[in-house]
mmCIF file of C-alpha atoms and ligand atoms in Angstrom:
data_model
loop_
_atom_site.group_PDB
_atom_site.id
_atom_site.type_symbol
_atom_site.label_atom_id
_atom_site.label_comp_id
_atom_site.label_asym_id
_atom_site.label_seq_id
_atom_site.Cartn_x
_atom_site.Cartn_y
_atom_site.Cartn_z
ATOM 1 C CA MET A 1 119.409 118.788 117.660
ATOM 2 C CA LYS A 2 121.506 120.376 114.835
ATOM 3 C CA ILE A 3 125.081 119.327 113.457
ATOM 4 C CA ILE A 4 126.893 122.664 111.448
ATOM 5 C CA THR A 5 128.708 120.213 108.997
ATOM 6 C CA ASP A 6 130.419 120.296 105.238
ATOM 7 C CA GLU A 7 132.077 117.034 104.989
ATOM 8 C CA ARG A 8 133.769 119.201 102.206
ATOM 9 C CA CYS A 9 136.305 119.763 105.123
ATOM 10 C CA ALA A 10 138.165 116.431 105.597
ATOM 11 C CA GLY A 11 139.315 117.318 101.870
ATOM 12 C CA TYR A 12 142.913 117.697 103.286
ATOM 13 C CA SER A 13 144.725 115.451 104.531
ATOM 14 C CA ARG A 14 148.487 114.404 105.447
ATOM 15 C CA TYR A 15 149.371 110.272 105.333
ATOM 16 C CA GLY A 16 149.978 109.562 109.147
ATOM 17 C CA HIS A 17 148.955 112.378 110.059
ATOM 18 C CA PRO A 18 146.697 111.842 113.904
ATOM 19 C CA GLU A 19 143.974 115.466 112.186
ATOM 20 C CA ASN A 20 143.114 113.102 109.668
ATOM 21 C CA PRO A 21 139.757 113.334 107.108
ATOM 22 C CA ARG A 22 138.478 109.655 108.840
ATOM 23 C CA ARG A 23 137.582 111.829 112.085
ATOM 24 C CA ILE A 24 135.044 113.549 110.710
ATOM 25 C CA THR A 25 133.640 111.151 107.831
ATOM 26 C CA ALA A 26 133.492 108.088 110.161
ATOM 27 C CA THR A 27 131.381 110.380 112.852
ATOM 28 C CA LEU A 28 128.734 111.904 109.227
ATOM 29 C CA ALA A 29 128.596 108.215 108.695
ATOM 30 C CA ARG A 30 127.538 107.093 112.070
ATOM 31 C CA LEU A 31 125.632 110.261 113.210
ATOM 32 C CA LYS A 32 123.534 109.679 109.829
ATOM 33 C CA SER A 33 123.562 105.578 111.034
ATOM 34 C CA GLN A 34 120.879 106.277 113.580
ATOM 35 C CA VAL A 35 117.589 106.904 114.984
ATOM 36 C CA GLU A 36 118.469 107.881 118.938
ATOM 37 C CA LEU A 37 118.366 111.208 118.050
ATOM 38 C CA PRO A 38 116.360 113.803 115.440
ATOM 39 C CA LEU A 39 119.495 116.344 113.530
ATOM 40 C CA VAL A 40 118.977 119.062 111.620
ATOM 41 C CA TRP A 41 121.994 119.712 109.134
ATOM 42 C CA ALA A 42 123.384 122.431 108.037
ATOM 43 C CA LEU A 43 126.176 123.715 106.006
ATOM 44 C CA PRO A 44 128.796 126.786 107.150
ATOM 45 C CA GLY A 45 127.773 130.169 106.051
ATOM 46 C CA GLU A 46 131.022 133.299 105.606
ATOM 47 C CA VAL A 47 133.229 134.920 108.319
ATOM 48 C CA SER A 48 134.171 138.744 108.125
ATOM 49 C CA ASP A 49 138.202 139.645 108.287
ATOM 50 C CA GLN A 50 136.827 141.642 110.664
ATOM 51 C CA GLN A 51 134.963 139.128 113.266
ATOM 52 C CA ILE A 52 138.292 137.038 112.816
ATOM 53 C CA LEU A 53 140.612 139.886 113.445
ATOM 54 C CA ARG A 54 138.982 140.239 116.630
ATOM 55 C CA ALA A 55 141.409 137.756 117.552
ATOM 56 C CA HIS A 56 143.667 137.782 115.183
ATOM 57 C CA VAL A 57 146.911 140.343 113.242
ATOM 58 C CA PRO A 58 146.722 140.817 110.448
ATOM 59 C CA GLU A 59 150.086 138.421 109.117
ATOM 60 C CA LEU A 60 148.790 135.194 110.183
ATOM 61 C CA LEU A 61 145.310 135.408 107.396
ATOM 62 C CA ALA A 62 148.809 136.614 105.170
ATOM 63 C CA ARG A 63 150.839 133.422 106.040
ATOM 64 C CA LEU A 64 148.363 131.296 105.814
ATOM 65 C CA LYS A 65 148.299 131.345 102.029
ATOM 66 C CA ILE A 66 151.885 130.819 102.149
ATOM 67 C CA PRO A 67 152.609 127.323 101.252
ATOM 68 C CA GLN A 68 155.291 126.633 103.648
ATOM 69 C CA ASP A 69 154.410 124.074 106.688
ATOM 70 C CA PHE A 70 154.235 126.197 110.138
ATOM 71 C CA ASP A 71 155.377 123.323 112.589
ATOM 72 C CA ASP A 72 155.650 119.517 112.183
ATOM 73 C CA ASP A 73 152.535 119.422 114.036
ATOM 74 C CA THR A 74 150.696 121.692 111.568
ATOM 75 C CA PRO A 75 151.346 121.482 108.157
ATOM 76 C CA PHE A 76 150.645 124.211 105.557
ATOM 77 C CA PHE A 77 147.544 122.073 103.057
ATOM 78 C CA GLU A 78 146.518 123.678 100.294
ATOM 79 C CA ASN A 79 143.136 126.372 100.465
ATOM 80 C CA ILE A 80 144.470 125.872 104.000
ATOM 81 C CA SER A 81 143.359 129.808 104.801
ATOM 82 C CA ASP A 82 140.060 128.426 103.433
ATOM 83 C CA TYR A 83 139.331 125.380 105.415
ATOM 84 C CA ALA A 84 140.098 128.055 108.661
ATOM 85 C CA ARG A 85 137.611 130.599 107.951
ATOM 86 C CA ALA A 86 135.005 127.767 107.641
ATOM 87 C CA SER A 87 135.688 126.144 110.210
ATOM 88 C CA VAL A 88 135.451 129.072 111.961
ATOM 89 C CA ALA A 89 132.818 130.362 109.983
ATOM 90 C CA ALA A 90 130.540 127.254 111.748
ATOM 91 C CA ALA A 91 131.223 128.390 114.477
ATOM 92 C CA LEU A 92 130.080 132.434 114.140
ATOM 93 C CA ASP A 93 126.625 130.270 112.533
ATOM 94 C CA ALA A 94 126.847 127.833 116.202
ATOM 95 C CA LEU A 95 126.989 131.465 118.823
ATOM 96 C CA LYS A 96 123.243 132.353 116.553
ATOM 97 C CA ALA A 97 121.569 129.627 116.660
ATOM 98 C CA ALA A 98 122.140 128.615 120.732
ATOM 99 C CA ARG A 99 121.066 132.464 120.947
ATOM 100 C CA ASN A 100 118.213 131.183 119.136
ATOM 101 C CA GLY A 101 117.478 128.520 121.538
ATOM 102 C CA GLU A 102 118.668 125.578 119.385
ATOM 103 C CA HIS A 103 121.007 122.462 120.840
ATOM 104 C CA VAL A 104 124.052 122.546 118.252
ATOM 105 C CA PHE A 105 127.393 121.589 117.497
ATOM 106 C CA SER A 106 129.947 122.449 114.864
ATOM 107 C CA LEU A 107 131.883 119.205 113.879
ATOM 108 C CA MET A 108 134.078 120.573 111.942
ATOM 109 C CA ARG A 109 138.170 120.630 110.968
ATOM 110 C CA PRO A 110 140.813 121.771 111.668
ATOM 111 C CA PRO A 111 140.241 122.212 114.744
ATOM 112 C CA GLY A 112 141.375 125.922 116.850
ATOM 113 C CA HIS A 113 141.572 126.238 120.452
ATOM 114 C CA HIS A 114 146.361 125.735 119.922
ATOM 115 C CA ALA A 115 146.040 128.585 117.371
ATOM 116 C CA LEU A 116 147.522 132.022 119.207
ATOM 117 C CA ARG A 117 146.966 135.811 118.057
ATOM 118 C CA ASP A 118 149.748 135.143 115.002
ATOM 119 C CA ARG A 119 151.053 131.609 114.918
ATOM 120 C CA ALA A 120 149.052 128.170 113.829
ATOM 121 C CA MET A 121 149.781 125.867 115.745
ATOM 122 C CA GLY A 122 149.391 122.053 117.365
ATOM 123 C CA PHE A 123 146.790 120.762 114.548
ATOM 124 C CA CYS A 124 144.970 124.666 114.811
ATOM 125 C CA TYR A 125 145.383 127.903 112.268
ATOM 126 C CA LEU A 126 142.154 130.486 113.213
ATOM 127 C CA GLY A 127 140.660 130.189 117.281
ATOM 128 C CA ASN A 128 137.731 129.062 116.140
ATOM 129 C CA ILE A 129 136.108 129.144 119.542
ATOM 130 C CA ALA A 130 138.203 132.047 120.605
ATOM 131 C CA ILE A 131 136.393 134.336 117.855
ATOM 132 C CA ALA A 132 133.142 133.423 118.395
ATOM 133 C CA ALA A 133 133.889 134.139 122.235
ATOM 134 C CA LEU A 134 134.102 137.641 121.215
ATOM 135 C CA GLU A 135 131.844 138.507 118.223
ATOM 136 C CA ALA A 136 129.144 136.798 121.146
ATOM 137 C CA ALA A 137 131.012 139.841 123.298
ATOM 138 C CA ALA A 138 130.304 142.424 121.005
ATOM 139 C CA THR A 139 127.071 141.533 119.759
ATOM 140 C CA GLY A 140 125.163 141.504 123.295
ATOM 141 C CA SER A 141 126.297 138.644 125.844
ATOM 142 C CA GLN A 142 127.730 140.138 128.766
ATOM 143 C CA ARG A 143 128.844 137.212 129.916
ATOM 144 C CA VAL A 144 130.601 134.575 127.751
ATOM 145 C CA ALA A 145 131.799 131.693 129.211
ATOM 146 C CA VAL A 146 134.629 128.738 126.680
ATOM 147 C CA PHE A 147 134.801 125.662 128.372
ATOM 148 C CA ASP A 148 137.584 123.046 127.227
ATOM 149 C CA PHE A 149 137.828 119.745 128.620
ATOM 150 C CA ASP A 150 140.395 118.569 126.064
ATOM 151 C CA VAL A 151 142.647 116.525 127.350
ATOM 152 C CA HIS A 152 145.751 119.755 126.157
ATOM 153 C CA HIS A 153 146.220 122.827 127.216
ATOM 154 C CA GLY A 154 143.724 125.629 124.930
ATOM 155 C CA ASN A 155 146.434 127.836 124.844
ATOM 156 C CA GLY A 156 145.350 129.567 121.933
ATOM 157 C CA THR A 157 142.012 130.810 123.581
ATOM 158 C CA GLU A 158 143.536 131.551 126.326
ATOM 159 C CA ALA A 159 145.959 133.757 124.384
ATOM 160 C CA ILE A 160 143.564 135.176 122.606
ATOM 161 C CA LEU A 161 140.882 135.937 126.024
ATOM 162 C CA LEU A 162 143.098 136.928 128.424
ATOM 163 C CA ASP A 163 141.919 140.108 130.237
ATOM 164 C CA ARG A 164 139.362 140.790 128.258
ATOM 165 C CA PRO A 165 136.005 142.373 129.036
ATOM 166 C CA GLY A 166 132.369 140.206 129.041
ATOM 167 C CA VAL A 167 134.472 136.687 128.269
ATOM 168 C CA ALA A 168 135.971 133.853 129.995
ATOM 169 C CA ALA A 169 137.979 130.764 129.587
ATOM 170 C CA PHE A 170 138.367 127.400 131.700
ATOM 171 C CA SER A 171 140.517 125.078 131.113
ATOM 172 C CA ILE A 172 140.192 120.946 131.599
ATOM 173 C CA HIS A 173 144.228 119.281 130.697
ATOM 174 C CA ARG A 174 146.976 116.539 131.502
ATOM 175 C CA HIS A 175 149.580 118.647 133.310
ATOM 176 C CA PRO A 176 153.133 118.171 132.151
ATOM 177 C CA PHE A 177 151.824 117.817 128.417
ATOM 178 C CA TYR A 178 151.273 119.669 125.461
ATOM 179 C CA PRO A 179 151.525 122.237 124.978
ATOM 180 C CA GLY A 180 153.491 122.916 128.342
ATOM 181 C CA THR A 181 151.550 126.177 129.317
ATOM 182 C CA GLY A 182 147.751 125.950 131.909
ATOM 183 C CA VAL A 183 149.704 125.095 135.171
ATOM 184 C CA ALA A 184 148.606 128.095 136.709
ATOM 185 C CA ASP A 185 145.653 130.617 136.761
ATOM 186 C CA ALA A 186 146.630 133.768 134.325
ATOM 187 C CA GLY A 187 145.455 137.674 133.476
ATOM 188 C CA LYS A 188 142.156 138.215 135.443
ATOM 189 C CA ASN A 189 139.664 135.730 133.249
ATOM 190 C CA CYS A 190 141.707 132.090 132.447
ATOM 191 C CA PHE A 191 140.528 129.498 134.329
ATOM 192 C CA ASN A 192 143.154 126.439 134.668
ATOM 193 C CA TYR A 193 142.389 122.675 135.538
ATOM 194 C CA PRO A 194 145.922 120.749 134.765
ATOM 195 C CA VAL A 195 145.904 116.603 136.022
ATOM 196 C CA PRO A 196 148.213 115.417 136.469
ATOM 197 C CA PRO A 197 149.733 112.321 133.928
ATOM 198 C CA ASP A 198 148.557 109.834 136.916
ATOM 199 C CA ALA A 199 146.129 111.089 137.942
ATOM 200 C CA THR A 200 143.048 108.545 138.261
ATOM 201 C CA ARG A 201 139.277 108.277 136.391
ATOM 202 C CA GLU A 202 137.436 108.974 139.570
ATOM 203 C CA ALA A 203 140.364 112.166 140.223
ATOM 204 C CA TYR A 204 140.107 114.428 136.641
ATOM 205 C CA ARG A 205 135.770 113.823 137.270
ATOM 206 C CA ALA A 206 136.210 115.121 140.220
ATOM 207 C CA THR A 207 138.588 118.443 138.322
ATOM 208 C CA LEU A 208 135.932 118.219 135.586
ATOM 209 C CA ALA A 209 133.721 118.688 138.710
ATOM 210 C CA ARG A 210 135.818 121.659 140.124
ATOM 211 C CA ALA A 211 135.410 123.281 136.468
ATOM 212 C CA LEU A 212 131.882 123.324 136.515
ATOM 213 C CA ASP A 213 130.856 124.365 139.555
ATOM 214 C CA ASP A 214 133.045 127.593 139.505
ATOM 215 C CA LEU A 215 131.478 127.920 135.957
ATOM 216 C CA LYS A 216 128.303 128.355 137.729
ATOM 217 C CA LEU A 217 130.146 130.870 139.886
ATOM 218 C CA PHE A 218 131.257 132.926 136.808
ATOM 219 C CA GLN A 219 127.524 133.202 136.076
ATOM 220 C CA PRO A 220 128.770 132.668 132.720
ATOM 221 C CA ASP A 221 125.155 133.747 129.464
ATOM 222 C CA LEU A 222 126.500 132.265 127.289
ATOM 223 C CA ILE A 223 128.567 129.158 127.100
ATOM 224 C CA ALA A 224 131.303 128.133 124.209
ATOM 225 C CA VAL A 225 132.385 123.968 124.701
ATOM 226 C CA SER A 226 136.016 123.662 122.759
ATOM 227 C CA ALA A 227 134.578 119.894 122.992
ATOM 228 C CA GLY A 228 138.573 118.029 122.789
ATOM 229 C CA PHE A 229 137.770 113.505 122.866
ATOM 230 C CA ASP A 230 141.521 113.139 123.533
ATOM 231 C CA ALA A 231 141.471 112.069 127.425
ATOM 232 C CA TYR A 232 139.848 109.402 126.324
ATOM 233 C CA VAL A 233 140.916 105.931 127.721
ATOM 234 C CA ARG A 234 142.342 104.734 124.401
ATOM 235 C CA ASP A 235 142.889 107.680 122.176
ATOM 236 C CA PRO A 236 146.270 107.722 120.765
ATOM 237 C CA LEU A 237 147.775 110.828 120.833
ATOM 238 C CA GLY A 238 145.995 112.590 124.760
ATOM 239 C CA GLY A 239 147.025 109.685 127.690
ATOM 240 C CA GLY A 240 143.686 110.439 128.404
ATOM 241 C CA ILE A 241 141.793 108.067 131.654
ATOM 242 C CA LEU A 242 138.362 109.237 131.498
ATOM 243 C CA GLU A 243 135.240 106.237 130.221
ATOM 244 C CA LEU A 244 132.766 107.117 127.049
ATOM 245 C CA GLU A 245 130.182 107.651 129.250
ATOM 246 C CA ASP A 246 131.956 110.879 131.251
ATOM 247 C CA PHE A 247 131.630 112.778 128.016
ATOM 248 C CA HIS A 248 127.832 112.419 127.745
ATOM 249 C CA TRP A 249 128.519 113.008 131.986
ATOM 250 C CA LEU A 250 129.720 116.364 130.206
ATOM 251 C CA GLY A 251 127.165 117.105 127.941
ATOM 252 C CA ARG A 252 124.251 117.037 129.798
ATOM 253 C CA SER A 253 126.000 119.316 132.498
ATOM 254 C CA LEU A 254 126.748 122.028 130.523
ATOM 255 C CA ARG A 255 123.244 121.905 129.431
ATOM 256 C CA ALA A 256 121.283 122.008 132.486
ATOM 257 C CA PHE A 257 123.324 125.227 133.091
ATOM 258 C CA GLY A 258 119.729 125.864 131.123
ATOM 259 C CA VAL A 259 122.263 129.200 128.952
ATOM 260 C CA PRO A 260 122.325 129.318 125.692
ATOM 261 C CA MET A 261 125.185 127.170 124.935
ATOM 262 C CA PHE A 262 127.184 125.291 121.494
ATOM 263 C CA SER A 263 129.742 123.426 121.364
ATOM 264 C CA ALA A 264 133.188 122.583 118.335
ATOM 265 C CA LEU A 265 135.073 119.675 117.847
ATOM 266 C CA GLU A 266 139.115 120.211 118.397
ATOM 267 C CA GLY A 267 141.024 117.471 119.109
ATOM 268 C CA GLY A 268 139.772 113.183 119.426
ATOM 269 C CA TYR A 269 141.447 111.031 118.282
ATOM 270 C CA SER A 270 140.860 107.396 118.540
ATOM 271 C CA ARG A 271 138.158 105.074 116.356
ATOM 272 C CA ASP A 272 136.024 105.098 118.899
ATOM 273 C CA LEU A 273 135.541 109.513 118.560
ATOM 274 C CA PRO A 274 131.780 108.833 116.514
ATOM 275 C CA GLU A 275 130.478 106.678 119.511
ATOM 276 C CA LEU A 276 132.415 109.667 122.063
ATOM 277 C CA ILE A 277 130.835 112.411 119.608
ATOM 278 C CA PHE A 278 127.592 110.649 119.786
ATOM 279 C CA ALA A 279 127.184 110.234 123.064
ATOM 280 C CA TYR A 280 127.823 113.935 124.027
ATOM 281 C CA LEU A 281 125.189 115.138 122.133
ATOM 282 C CA LYS A 282 122.905 112.354 124.144
ATOM 283 C CA GLY A 283 124.384 114.334 127.124
ATOM 284 C CA VAL A 284 123.332 117.879 125.637
ATOM 285 C CA GLU A 285 119.962 116.215 124.638
ATOM 286 C CA ALA A 286 119.643 114.392 127.940
ATOM 287 C CA ILE A 287 119.178 111.299 126.497
HETATM 288 ZN ZN1 ZN B 301 143.928 117.319 121.927
#
């Protein structure tokens, strides 16, 4: 298992904000102290403007350099443009590693699945997974699927990938909930699986299983996973109901497709995040 990460991504923070550096530093400590799962570590490389501009308008790249908050959830930070680009670069490197037959996880912040074509929102500045999916489609993959199990709808991914050829998006999320979208399928290629707030764990798992069945019908030749861990029962933001073993099952189920697959961290705000990620990685390795 390859982990693409850069501890410098912990270098920005706002006091009290749930998307905090500890998410990464605590996970790094957990992964480095374990011996069950052999890990290979890699730093992210670079991303070109051209790769980003498949997904975003040029004005967003300029806006990321203006020192002004984007919304209440999404502050401006010094050098946030560089942090966001490094997170995209890690997703692109994860794509390359997956194509080389490696099992790979991008452990970076900021997350990306709420970033719209023209706007940062929801702790997200650039659409890491959407950019990587479009890169995959532009460089030889015929049927690229994004599978997003973050508890929030991947509205940015959907907005970017909507009706683009060669790609599809599957998002399983709580609804009604932030950001309020994802009630029904969108366009020809964005499939949504809203789960009501009062759903049982069994019902949530059944919805995830239904999305996995539909993913199978799509016959992807590459899977890009938006790995959010905020559907966890003790997540302070997500209001979810899943348990640790459900994330292990997700990793295992996605690996079972037998096609190149990579994952990038989205949400997940509980103190148990390192354990949840570790369980997911073990699932991907089927141990
Ligand atoms: Zn989330």
